[in-house]
Every structure is written in structure tokens, then in C-alpha cells.
């Protein structure tokens, strides 16, 4: 059994002379949560639309569960639930009716559909609002209803395009919690795009970084971080004051620079008005602190920075520009 | 495969069309038709349109019934068809029923069609529906069919209501021939409105803003009803020296050009169906008129007279539908 449920091979999409997606090769394993990460206009949504067969690739192939997105789009749509970036519902129908409509479009028998819709509404916490018109829903409620709508057909893969856009922190947390639960408890494969780094960091098994139509990195967050910052994985920031009694006037930090520089594994030291930025390959915070104190300097601030997705993102995009 | 064939044979065609793989599920196509019809009927827009049409029908029928006695005194050949007068007669204050239909029908078609696709797109429901496992043309076909069903039911009901009211008012039942003529007129009206419906669906796919698409629909309607024949007249007048008249061939050419307009086609069809004494829709020479006995045409002859107009109207309607179909299938869904 092939573990890769989505296989994208040498995918290109061109609009006229503009290349929106360039030589994309990507495999997504069954049951994983995959985050497509990149700035606006990087080609994330275009890729997602091609996976669903909404637009034709210029060249290359996409298969979902063994079906081609171009020639067997109907089969793909049976497997894939898709939540568009700007999800919309029929405002004159209630949330329940909207879901029932989707269920009937998927040829689900009425009784089974009613049962499933009620279950899903409960799961996304909308049971009380089920009889309200969808037009009266808030953005967060719409997004949760959208998630329920995606799940009505019992998909194997769900694809979410910027699912957290425009949600408040509480709504965002709820939605991401739901997505994470679904993947863990029901073995669903989740692919979602975002330019919001922190969310991706928390719930994604793997992320792919998209810049200008190119996938420039694709791995889990730890490996991405390791790959980028091999020499200096950890940065220590220390604010040092020279004691008032100090006799050193010029180059007052030279002694401490010398001391810290001698610590093993320190790769670089930068100083900006008493704020030391020390890059090192392993954690030497304790040694740095000791050196400062032993040399009679005042340590007013000490902070150990580990690289998160933010830094990875910035580092990559700086490199990409 | 064999099982599939066996199942297909077991379920009659009609059921297969309506139901899905088993009896519990309806074919998604009819699910969409169902929903669209419900949307139309529940919408305020439909209530407004139906009120306008019902009011005008009532008004024109009232004038027809009050002036029908006057019309009968003239003693023409059409007097055999008293009942058809309910549809055609007017005392001059209000236009007759069939003129109202040819005038307001397009408005109904445009009203039901101008936002079928772009509103779905603007609401963000289009991607959601198309992400379901249904062929893309289901949506456009179902939307067209739903609007057509609504229009058909409306016009049939209106015609039957006018017949019923006429029956009570003048006390003479329609002859079978009259009934057939009224029925044919109703069908023609449905085809005519279907043309405008298709045209406005084309606009609804082409233009993202519903307002733009509604305006384009109304503009083309006004162009054909008011300006088109005017422009044709102006152009012909330029080529004719003052004081002279067009030759027969010239007249025929002018009429042919005017018949490009769907409203001209429809008015030819209604004239032929509702006025049995009309035996030609083009110019006639004196030689052709000589020796003609005033009388009326049988239904099949009236039908033959406007056959090309009917074909023309259906063709125009189909053409618009094909354009909308192709546009929709090629549309980039965003």
C-alpha cells in the first residue's frame, strides 16, 4: 500500500508569461498534517485549485489516492473535502440546511445524512445555532460550519485554504484544535495553506515553504531549523553593564569579549551598546553567565533564543529575495 | 460491471434520472434543480415580478372584456374566434394581454437569470458546490432548467387563469381550436422568455457584478424592442430616394433584417397563433390578394406560417445556452 495519498510531480502552472507554480514535486503521506507556508501570491492557492481539478496544470501530474486530478476530477472530489479561502453559505438557508444540501449533492441517503450532519454540528459546537440562517453567522461560526461541511462527505483528505484568516485568537484556537483532533482521532490527511506561522508550527507534522511558485524547503520544523542554522542553532542575548568602579574607559568590553570568545562552541559575538548577541552551536548560557559574573560585570538581562518558524521563514524569504 | 448493468435494467429510465444509486438518494442534478426552484419562489424578486405580471394581466383582461362587445360588432372573419379576443382586444387605454406578455416576459427572464452564476461566486458558494463530486455542467444545466420550470408553470397558470376568467366573463367556452391556439401561444411565450433567460445567464457568467449583468440584460432588451427596428428603418430610408417606396424585394429584405430581433420573431408567432385571419406576415402584391376569400387559417396552417420564426427563436435560445455552457465550463474557478 502506497503511503503517499497526494502525489505531485513536476507541476508547472503558467498564466501567459508568468509562472505561478514552478517544478513542484511534493508527496503527502496518509494521515499527516501538512502546512503549505508562504507569503501571499506565492502559488499556494493555485496549487490547491489544481489538486482539486479546478484549473488545469500547464504540465506535470497530480494524483490523489491514485486518481488523476485532471482526468478523474470527480473521483478526486469524492475523496477530498475542500474549504475555500472565502467560504460562503446560502444565507437564506439555515446552517443545518446548508450541510444537508452538501450531503445530498454527495448522494448520501437522507436518514444517514441527517444523522451525520447532526453529529458534525455537535462536533464543531454549532448545535444551538443549527436552526439559524447562515447569513446571521459570525466569521468564526462560518468557518466552523465550513469545516463541518467539508466533513459531510466523509473525506480521506481535507484541504483548507487559509482556514484561520480573519479569525480572532479564540476562534483560531478552536478551529486548529478541531483540525488537529480530526487528524489524530480519525486518521484524516490534512493539507492547509497559511501565511500565519505560529499556527502551522503547532499543529503541522511537516511544512512546505513556498516562495514565488517554488517549493524551497519541505520537512518537519525541527529538520528545517537544523538545516538552516547548522553553525549557530542557539542565540544568547545578554545585556551587560560595566560596574561603576571600573577603571576601564576605552574599550570597556574587551576583557569580557575575550573571555566569552574563549568558551567552546561560541561561533560569533556581536555587540550593540552593551547588548551581546552570542551565537553558539550548543547551549552555553550557563558558561556565559558565569564568565560575566566572574569578571565583575553586571548582568542585567539574559535570554536564550531558539529558532522558531518565524526565523526560518524570514531567513528563507530573505534568501529568496 | 455486470451487476451495474443489471441494476440499470432493473431501474426504469425515468427513475434513474431522478434517483441516485439507490432509492434513498436523489440524483444531485435534481437536488440542485429542487433547491433553485425553492430559491426562486421564496425570493422577493420573484414576488415583485409575479405581482407586476399578474396586475398587468388582470388590467388587460379587464379592458378586453369590457370592449369585447364593441369588437364583435365589426363583423369580420375573426368573429368565429370570439374567445381569442380576450387575448388580443384592447380599448386603447391598456395594451392587450399578448402585448403585455411580449413586453414583460423578457423582464421576467432577465430577472430570473441575471445573477445565477455571479451571485454564487460572490457569496463564495460556487467553489464549495463545485468541490462536491458532481460534474460541473450539472450546475449550469440545473439552474437553467429550474428557472425554465418556474417560467413554464407561471405562464401556463396565467393562460389558464385568463381562460377561466374569460369563460366567466363572456360566458362562451373556447372551441378546441381556440384552446390549441392559446396553448401554442403559451409555449411560444415560454420559448421567448427562455431566450432572455439564457442571454442573462451568459451575462451572469461574463460579468462578476450582478448589477452590470442585469443592466446588460435590460440594455439588450431595450435595444431590441425600441431601437433595433428604428435603426433598420433609418438605414433603409437613407437608401430610398424621397417620395419613393420600397420594392417588394426591398420590403422583404427589411423584414428579414428585422426578424433577427427575437421580439419581432415572437410578435410574428403570436400574431399568427392568436389572429387566425392573418395569412401572411410579409408584404403581399395586389395580384396575390386578388380573388382571395376572407377567411381564417386552420391551426396547422398558422403553425406552418410561423414555423421558420419558431425555429429561429429556438435557435437563438439554444445559441445563448451554448455560449453560457462553454463560458461556464472554461471558467477559472477562484
XYZ file of C-alpha atoms in Angstrom:
655
model
C 0.000 0.000 0.000
C 1.312 3.357 -1.064
C 1.562 5.657 1.913
C 1.543 8.812 -0.176
C -2.028 9.927 -0.706
C -1.249 13.098 -2.650
C 1.485 12.917 -5.242
C 2.515 15.985 -7.174
C 5.120 15.506 -9.861
C 6.963 18.251 -11.745
C 3.994 20.558 -11.684
C 4.029 23.808 -13.636
C 1.334 26.457 -13.960
C 1.781 29.419 -16.241
C -0.522 32.339 -16.917
C 0.870 33.817 -20.086
C 4.496 34.569 -19.441
C 4.089 34.473 -15.681
C 4.978 31.235 -13.951
C 2.854 30.804 -10.866
C 3.963 27.333 -9.889
C 7.317 26.036 -10.957
C 8.563 22.470 -10.919
C 6.662 21.414 -7.834
C 7.296 17.900 -6.558
C 5.517 17.003 -3.356
C 4.280 13.859 -1.691
C 1.885 13.948 1.216
C 1.582 10.906 3.400
C -1.680 9.474 4.536
C -2.677 10.762 7.964
C -0.250 13.651 8.236
C -0.955 17.323 8.750
C 0.885 19.254 6.098
C 1.203 23.025 6.094
C 1.814 24.963 2.922
C 3.537 28.082 4.051
C 4.375 31.166 2.098
C 3.598 34.814 1.533
C 0.535 35.956 -0.393
C 0.743 35.264 -4.090
C 3.311 32.503 -3.727
C 1.163 29.965 -5.570
C -0.360 28.130 -2.614
C -3.971 28.605 -3.646
C -3.189 27.879 -7.273
C -1.622 24.582 -6.250
C -4.642 23.715 -4.142
C -7.002 24.544 -7.010
C -5.014 22.289 -9.294
C -5.173 19.431 -6.781
C -8.951 19.728 -6.879
C -9.055 19.956 -10.649
C -10.462 23.497 -10.695
C -7.720 24.606 -13.018
C -5.508 22.665 -15.354
C -1.770 22.457 -14.776
C 0.403 23.653 -17.668
C 2.409 20.466 -17.260
C 3.100 17.811 -14.668
C 0.796 15.461 -12.850
C -1.190 15.324 -9.636
C -2.766 12.228 -8.199
C -4.925 11.935 -5.106
C -5.459 8.432 -3.782
C -4.350 7.107 -7.153
C -6.776 9.230 -9.188
C -5.570 11.931 -11.524
C -6.761 15.426 -10.674
C -7.096 16.340 -14.316
C -8.828 13.335 -15.857
C -10.597 11.843 -12.842
C -11.577 15.018 -11.022
C -14.904 13.556 -9.872
C -13.194 10.661 -8.112
C -10.755 13.084 -6.504
C -13.645 15.226 -5.289
C -15.165 12.163 -3.659
C -12.008 11.721 -1.573
C -11.189 15.334 -0.884
C -13.040 17.848 1.231
C -12.164 21.424 0.390
C -12.649 24.541 2.466
C -12.088 27.577 0.256
C -10.381 30.711 1.472
C -13.600 32.707 1.495
C -16.132 30.097 2.432
C -19.701 31.071 1.683
C -23.062 29.612 2.519
C -26.546 30.161 1.232
C -27.672 32.932 3.525
C -31.354 32.144 3.168
C -30.838 28.588 4.407
C -30.008 27.549 7.958
C -26.670 26.017 8.861
C -28.338 22.625 9.040
C -29.957 23.028 5.626
C -26.675 24.111 4.094
C -25.000 20.932 5.325
C -27.916 18.781 4.204
C -27.619 20.267 0.722
C -23.970 19.234 0.585
C -24.867 15.776 1.863
C -27.489 15.342 -0.833
C -25.075 16.506 -3.519
C -22.858 13.681 -2.305
C -25.649 11.142 -2.746
C -25.842 10.357 0.943
C -29.181 8.739 1.836
C -31.407 11.147 3.761
C -31.509 9.282 7.073
C -27.784 8.747 7.171
C -27.238 12.360 6.146
C -29.407 13.698 8.969
C -27.501 11.637 11.481
C -24.125 12.663 10.148
C -24.997 16.349 9.893
C -26.241 16.412 13.470
C -23.075 14.689 14.668
C -20.872 17.120 12.811
C -22.762 20.136 14.068
C -22.180 18.856 17.551
C -18.521 18.292 16.849
C -17.976 21.861 15.688
C -20.108 23.195 18.511
C -22.896 24.642 16.418
C -25.853 22.574 17.590
C -27.518 25.588 19.184
C -27.113 27.708 16.074
C -28.099 24.960 13.622
C -31.551 26.418 13.016
C -30.314 29.962 12.493
C -29.911 31.298 8.984
C -26.315 31.061 7.802
C -26.458 34.759 6.953
C -26.514 35.549 10.671
C -23.375 33.548 11.438
C -20.193 35.228 12.571
C -16.958 34.687 10.728
C -15.782 32.100 13.261
C -19.066 30.228 13.130
C -18.991 30.213 9.347
C -15.515 28.795 9.409
C -16.568 26.037 11.802
C -19.637 25.337 9.693
C -17.267 25.185 6.737
C -15.222 22.545 8.487
C -18.373 20.528 9.176
C -19.377 20.986 5.549
C -16.051 19.601 4.413
C -16.505 16.545 6.619
C -20.039 15.720 5.498
C -18.846 13.583 2.625
C -16.528 11.556 4.876
C -13.360 12.527 3.045
C -9.941 10.910 3.347
C -8.175 14.191 2.741
C -9.217 17.665 3.732
C -7.705 20.690 2.099
C -8.087 24.019 3.840
C -7.114 27.261 2.150
C -6.111 29.860 4.757
C -8.569 28.464 7.298
C -7.654 30.885 10.063
C -7.810 34.074 8.036
C -9.756 36.741 9.851
C -10.447 34.725 12.978
C -9.876 36.064 16.469
C -7.348 34.190 18.635
C -10.076 32.211 20.391
C -11.779 31.166 17.169
C -8.433 30.315 15.679
C -7.506 28.126 18.618
C -10.835 26.307 18.458
C -10.549 25.667 14.761
C -6.969 24.483 14.915
C -7.821 22.239 17.847
C -10.590 20.682 15.768
C -8.301 20.133 12.809
C -5.631 18.608 14.996
C -8.165 16.292 16.658
C -9.515 15.144 13.330
C -6.124 14.166 12.121
C -5.254 12.333 15.321
C -8.550 10.594 16.012
C -9.790 9.809 12.536
C -6.577 9.459 10.617
C -7.507 12.217 8.192
C -4.875 13.697 5.956
C -4.901 17.453 6.291
C -3.314 19.863 3.860
C -3.626 23.517 4.606
C -2.135 26.721 3.450
C -1.299 29.640 5.647
C 0.915 32.631 5.967
C 0.425 32.599 9.682
C 3.493 30.903 11.065
C 2.651 30.089 14.622
C -0.433 28.059 13.840
C 1.450 25.952 11.403
C 4.175 25.414 13.918
C 1.792 23.985 16.473
C -0.230 21.504 14.517
C 1.759 20.565 11.429
C 3.711 17.360 11.084
C 5.513 18.782 8.101
C 5.611 22.106 6.354
C 6.477 23.179 2.841
C 7.809 26.659 2.225
C 6.544 28.320 -0.904
C 8.171 31.369 -2.432
C 7.410 32.723 -5.896
C 5.898 29.481 -7.065
C 8.793 27.377 -5.903
C 8.831 24.961 -3.031
C 12.118 25.910 -1.445
C 12.012 23.633 1.565
C 9.855 20.827 2.762
C 10.367 18.973 6.007
C 9.316 18.908 9.632
C 10.065 22.040 11.575
C 12.975 20.579 13.559
C 14.801 19.458 10.437
C 14.171 22.752 8.709
C 15.646 24.579 11.641
C 18.640 22.236 11.806
C 19.278 22.564 8.111
C 19.312 26.320 8.227
C 21.218 27.011 11.395
C 23.813 24.255 11.469
C 26.512 26.545 12.747
C 24.538 28.564 15.195
C 21.376 26.918 16.350
C 21.158 28.899 19.550
C 21.485 32.586 20.177
C 22.069 34.031 23.589
C 21.350 37.644 24.269
C 22.955 39.265 27.278
C 22.850 42.854 28.453
C 25.978 43.719 30.305
C 26.757 46.867 32.290
C 30.233 47.767 33.296
C 30.402 48.314 37.055
C 30.691 51.938 38.178
C 34.009 51.208 39.878
C 35.503 50.014 36.666
C 38.680 51.747 35.645
C 38.389 50.719 32.083
C 37.373 53.697 29.999
C 38.102 52.793 26.450
C 37.068 49.505 25.027
C 35.428 48.595 28.258
C 34.105 45.286 26.962
C 37.348 43.899 25.570
C 38.038 41.686 28.557
C 34.643 40.055 28.561
C 34.630 39.631 24.809
C 37.873 37.819 25.161
C 36.523 35.608 27.925
C 33.329 34.700 26.137
C 35.178 34.154 22.913
C 37.209 31.509 24.661
C 34.158 29.487 25.597
C 33.991 26.394 23.455
C 31.283 26.263 20.766
C 30.721 30.015 20.595
C 30.776 30.930 16.932
C 30.066 34.628 16.824
C 29.685 37.636 19.114
C 28.019 40.884 18.211
C 27.807 43.879 20.500
C 25.403 46.729 20.303
C 25.624 49.224 23.168
C 26.126 46.612 25.836
C 23.719 44.095 24.301
C 25.670 40.992 23.422
C 24.352 38.649 20.800
C 26.226 35.394 21.095
C 25.712 32.660 18.581
C 26.724 29.168 19.565
C 26.225 25.640 18.352
C 25.275 24.155 21.720
C 23.679 25.682 24.762
C 26.391 27.551 26.698
C 24.175 30.018 28.550
C 25.456 28.944 31.926
C 29.084 29.374 30.906
C 28.420 32.810 29.505
C 26.664 33.897 32.680
C 29.493 32.554 34.804
C 32.119 34.348 32.722
C 30.295 37.642 33.019
C 29.814 37.418 36.763
C 33.335 36.175 37.460
C 34.782 39.140 35.615
C 32.837 41.601 37.749
C 30.465 42.770 35.075
C 26.804 43.370 35.856
C 24.497 41.005 34.065
C 21.148 42.788 33.709
C 19.431 40.618 31.108
C 19.975 37.138 29.748
C 17.862 35.437 27.138
C 18.268 32.240 25.196
C 16.650 32.290 21.749
C 15.809 29.135 19.908
C 14.872 29.339 16.275
C 11.191 29.009 15.569
C 9.334 29.044 12.344
C 9.334 32.821 12.278
C 13.067 32.878 11.927
C 13.090 30.063 9.443
C 10.520 31.905 7.413
C 12.414 35.156 7.491
C 15.741 33.541 6.806
C 14.328 31.738 3.786
C 12.497 34.709 2.421
C 15.476 36.951 2.863
C 17.465 34.439 0.928
C 14.731 34.191 -1.657
C 14.652 37.875 -2.428
C -19.900 -4.196 -14.339
C -22.461 -6.911 -14.972
C -24.106 -6.038 -11.706
C -24.197 -2.408 -12.669
C -25.937 -3.271 -15.944
C -28.395 -5.499 -14.146
C -29.211 -2.711 -11.718
C -29.617 -0.260 -14.577
C -32.040 -2.556 -16.279
C -33.987 -3.096 -13.115
C -34.493 0.628 -12.609
C -36.561 2.270 -15.325
C -35.014 5.213 -17.143
C -37.240 7.804 -15.527
C -36.364 6.639 -12.048
C -32.693 6.516 -12.895
C -32.900 10.113 -13.982
C -34.352 11.193 -10.690
C -32.843 8.836 -8.166
C -29.261 8.035 -7.359
C -27.625 4.677 -6.825
C -30.422 3.547 -4.602
C -33.908 4.723 -3.862
C -32.885 6.747 -0.826
C -30.832 9.283 -2.715
C -31.896 11.728 -5.361
C -29.619 12.381 -8.312
C -27.590 15.506 -7.390
C -28.805 17.192 -10.564
C -32.369 17.182 -9.269
C -31.158 18.215 -5.832
C -29.836 21.413 -7.411
C -32.981 21.925 -9.523
C -35.064 21.440 -6.409
C -33.089 23.993 -4.433
C -33.028 26.544 -7.235
C -36.784 26.391 -7.709
C -37.273 26.834 -3.975
C -34.890 29.814 -4.021
C -36.749 31.449 -6.902
C -40.150 31.023 -5.362
C -39.079 32.277 -1.953
C -37.199 35.289 -3.272
C -38.634 38.788 -3.064
C -37.585 39.380 -6.632
C -39.948 36.702 -7.840
C -42.794 38.089 -5.755
C -42.252 41.524 -7.304
C -42.087 40.176 -10.842
C -45.118 37.968 -10.439
C -47.104 40.860 -8.948
C -46.313 43.130 -11.889
C -47.232 40.450 -14.383
C -50.398 39.393 -12.599
C -51.556 43.012 -12.283
C -50.981 43.811 -15.925
C -52.699 40.625 -16.988
C -55.667 41.488 -14.856
C -55.759 45.013 -16.277
C -55.521 43.963 -19.891
C -58.141 41.284 -19.391
C -60.469 43.803 -17.838
C -60.184 46.127 -20.841
C -60.535 43.179 -23.201
C -63.735 42.013 -21.583
C -65.283 45.462 -21.407
C -64.536 46.199 -25.038
C -65.215 42.775 -26.478
C -68.824 43.665 -27.337
C -67.629 46.615 -29.385
C -65.149 44.444 -31.232
C -67.746 41.844 -32.099
C -69.941 44.332 -33.921
C -67.400 44.814 -36.692
C -68.476 41.538 -38.288
C -65.122 40.340 -39.525
C -63.990 36.793 -40.222
C -62.270 36.581 -36.860
C -65.632 36.669 -35.136
C -65.655 32.906 -35.223
C -62.869 33.065 -32.677
C -64.557 35.128 -30.013
C -62.530 33.654 -27.223
C -59.171 34.576 -28.731
C -60.294 38.189 -28.496
C -59.832 38.018 -24.754
C -56.122 37.782 -25.501
C -55.910 40.333 -28.288
C -58.556 43.017 -27.931
C -57.923 46.335 -26.263
C -59.877 49.562 -25.940
C -56.758 51.641 -26.311
C -56.238 52.514 -22.647
C -54.192 49.420 -21.840
C -52.328 47.141 -24.253
C -53.773 43.680 -24.787
C -52.667 40.573 -22.942
C -50.301 39.254 -25.595
C -48.555 42.604 -25.962
C -48.052 42.694 -22.217
C -46.555 39.226 -22.271
C -44.177 40.103 -25.079
C -43.194 43.226 -23.192
C -42.868 41.889 -19.657
C -41.755 38.342 -20.482
C -38.170 39.413 -21.177
C -38.099 41.241 -17.872
C -39.074 38.017 -16.122
C -36.383 36.071 -17.977
C -33.722 38.647 -17.185
C -34.931 38.890 -13.591
C -34.567 35.164 -13.018
C -31.251 34.759 -14.811
C -29.066 37.793 -14.335
C -27.332 36.624 -11.159
C -27.414 32.828 -11.290
C -23.650 32.346 -11.501
C -22.082 35.591 -10.333
C -24.052 35.699 -7.096
C -22.831 32.206 -6.242
C -19.327 33.321 -6.999
C -19.611 36.473 -4.915
C -21.068 34.587 -1.976
C -18.287 32.012 -2.172
C -20.682 29.118 -2.598
C -19.551 28.289 -6.123
C -16.238 26.713 -5.098
C -17.944 24.853 -2.282
C -20.557 23.322 -4.571
C -18.053 22.534 -7.305
C -15.793 20.806 -4.786
C -18.524 18.190 -4.426
C -18.356 15.148 -6.696
C -20.749 16.461 -9.340
C -19.942 17.244 -12.977
C -19.569 20.964 -13.487
C -22.282 21.212 -16.135
C -24.859 19.910 -13.643
C -24.851 23.312 -12.031
C -25.464 25.402 -15.144
C -27.968 22.915 -16.606
C -29.858 22.634 -13.354
C -30.004 26.376 -12.886
C -31.338 26.892 -16.389
C -33.868 24.119 -16.008
C -35.070 25.383 -12.639
C -35.730 28.871 -13.985
C -37.401 27.395 -17.070
C -39.695 25.266 -14.926
C -40.685 28.292 -12.870
C -41.407 30.318 -16.016
C -43.342 27.484 -17.659
C -45.534 26.880 -14.663
C -46.156 30.599 -14.289
C -47.191 31.092 -17.913
C -49.347 28.004 -18.070
C -51.105 29.083 -14.916
C -51.570 32.628 -16.236
C -53.014 31.382 -19.527
C -55.364 29.026 -17.768
C -56.418 31.783 -15.378
C -57.167 34.118 -18.278
C -59.155 31.363 -19.965
C -61.084 30.741 -16.774
C -61.773 34.397 -16.131
C -62.770 34.918 -19.756
C -65.112 31.978 -19.520
C -66.888 33.512 -16.552
C -66.975 36.990 -18.065
C -68.238 36.330 -21.572
C -69.966 33.019 -20.973
C -68.794 31.397 -24.193
C -66.432 28.432 -23.825
C -63.362 28.276 -26.095
C -63.529 25.866 -29.002
C -60.882 23.125 -29.100
C -59.098 25.034 -31.860
C -59.009 28.173 -29.769
C -57.686 26.188 -26.861
C -54.926 24.721 -29.004
C -54.038 28.188 -30.301
C -53.825 29.577 -26.770
C -51.702 26.630 -25.725
C -49.331 27.135 -28.658
C -49.121 30.829 -27.831
C -48.183 29.945 -24.253
C -45.452 27.565 -25.426
C -44.110 30.265 -27.749
C -44.090 32.735 -24.867
C -42.097 30.253 -22.755
C -39.525 29.804 -25.540
C -39.320 33.570 -25.916
C -38.705 34.116 -22.223
C -36.222 31.222 -22.234
C -34.203 33.180 -24.787
C -33.946 36.150 -22.453
C -33.192 33.835 -19.572
C -30.300 32.285 -21.498
C -28.989 35.660 -22.549
C -28.987 36.900 -18.975
C -27.237 33.694 -17.828
C -24.496 34.465 -20.346
C -24.155 37.909 -18.781
C -24.171 36.445 -15.296
C -21.169 34.290 -16.176
C -19.366 37.001 -18.079
C -19.823 39.811 -15.564
C -18.860 39.481 -11.952
C -21.177 42.213 -10.677
C -24.871 41.292 -10.702
C -25.721 44.951 -11.354
C -23.618 45.010 -14.523
C -25.164 41.826 -15.753
C -28.730 42.983 -15.021
C -28.058 46.262 -16.771
C -26.596 44.499 -19.815
C -29.683 42.298 -19.998
C -32.062 45.246 -19.767
C -29.984 47.219 -22.256
C -30.178 44.459 -24.857
C -33.898 44.110 -24.218
C -34.460 47.843 -24.758
C -32.219 47.791 -27.800
C -34.255 45.082 -29.493
C -37.693 46.328 -28.507
C -37.179 50.020 -29.205
C -34.052 50.851 -31.129
C -33.477 47.916 -33.446
C -36.453 48.455 -35.784
C -35.823 52.187 -35.616
C -32.236 51.753 -36.760
C -33.298 49.402 -39.558
C -35.851 51.982 -40.732
C -33.328 54.792 -40.645
C -30.793 52.805 -42.647
C -33.371 51.872 -45.272
C -34.599 55.440 -45.507
C -31.110 56.609 -46.326
C -31.051 54.418 -49.438
C -34.512 55.250 -50.716
C -34.994 58.473 -52.655
C -37.583 60.732 -51.124
C -41.166 60.160 -52.181
C -40.493 56.658 -53.494
C -41.491 53.402 -51.935
C -39.527 50.246 -51.345
C -39.856 47.466 -53.885
C -41.333 44.159 -52.758
C -37.860 42.670 -52.583
C -36.739 45.657 -50.546
C -39.609 45.265 -48.131
C -38.816 41.584 -47.761
C -35.182 42.293 -47.092
C -36.115 44.872 -44.464
C -38.443 42.428 -42.774
C -35.802 39.701 -42.860
C -33.341 42.016 -41.160
C -35.919 42.979 -38.573
C -36.576 39.327 -37.878
C -33.105 38.972 -36.420
C -34.596 40.550 -33.319
C -36.203 37.961 -31.043
C -39.141 40.230 -30.233
C -40.006 40.508 -33.931
C -39.985 36.718 -34.195
C -42.197 36.443 -31.157
C -44.647 39.036 -32.375
C -44.919 37.210 -35.736
C -45.625 33.964 -33.871
C -48.278 35.449 -31.603
C -49.953 37.269 -34.492
C -50.249 34.063 -36.418
C -51.459 31.987 -33.467
C -53.926 34.461 -31.996
C -55.291 36.021 -35.195
C -56.370 33.169 -37.467
C -57.337 35.582 -40.273
C -53.710 36.601 -40.773
C -52.491 34.636 -43.767
C -49.170 36.268 -44.492
C -46.600 38.030 -42.372
C -44.792 39.714 -45.238
C -45.870 42.146 -47.938
C -48.403 40.886 -50.484
C -48.861 42.137 -54.047
C -52.273 43.054 -55.366
C -52.109 40.035 -57.665
C -51.701 37.763 -54.654
C -54.629 39.373 -52.908
C -56.914 39.176 -55.914
C -59.694 36.690 -55.578
C -58.816 35.781 -52.027
C -61.830 34.881 -49.955
C -61.718 36.437 -46.486
C -61.490 33.583 -44.054
C -59.256 32.103 -41.419
C -56.427 29.646 -41.489
C -56.623 26.282 -39.717
C -54.214 25.771 -36.808
C -51.737 23.696 -38.777
C -51.557 26.367 -41.497
C -50.991 29.112 -38.922
C -48.299 26.902 -37.487
C -46.676 26.416 -40.885
C -46.778 30.151 -41.491
C -44.540 30.875 -38.491
C -42.548 27.641 -38.492
C -39.353 29.418 -39.515
C -39.900 32.024 -36.803
C -40.302 29.282 -34.206
C -37.148 27.564 -35.392
C -35.369 30.917 -35.330
C -36.422 31.636 -31.776
C -35.436 28.172 -30.552
C -32.119 28.513 -32.368
C -31.375 31.893 -30.777
C -32.236 30.485 -27.380
C -30.068 27.412 -27.921
C -27.199 29.542 -29.164
C -27.257 31.615 -25.988
C -27.340 28.473 -23.902
C -24.356 27.016 -25.744
C -22.415 30.232 -25.199
C -23.210 30.195 -21.488
C -22.350 26.498 -21.256
C -18.970 26.930 -22.896
C -18.182 30.057 -20.887
C -19.029 28.286 -17.663
C -17.105 25.109 -18.429
C -13.996 27.111 -19.297
C -14.308 29.472 -16.377
C -11.408 29.553 -13.933
C -12.932 28.870 -10.570
C -11.407 31.073 -7.920
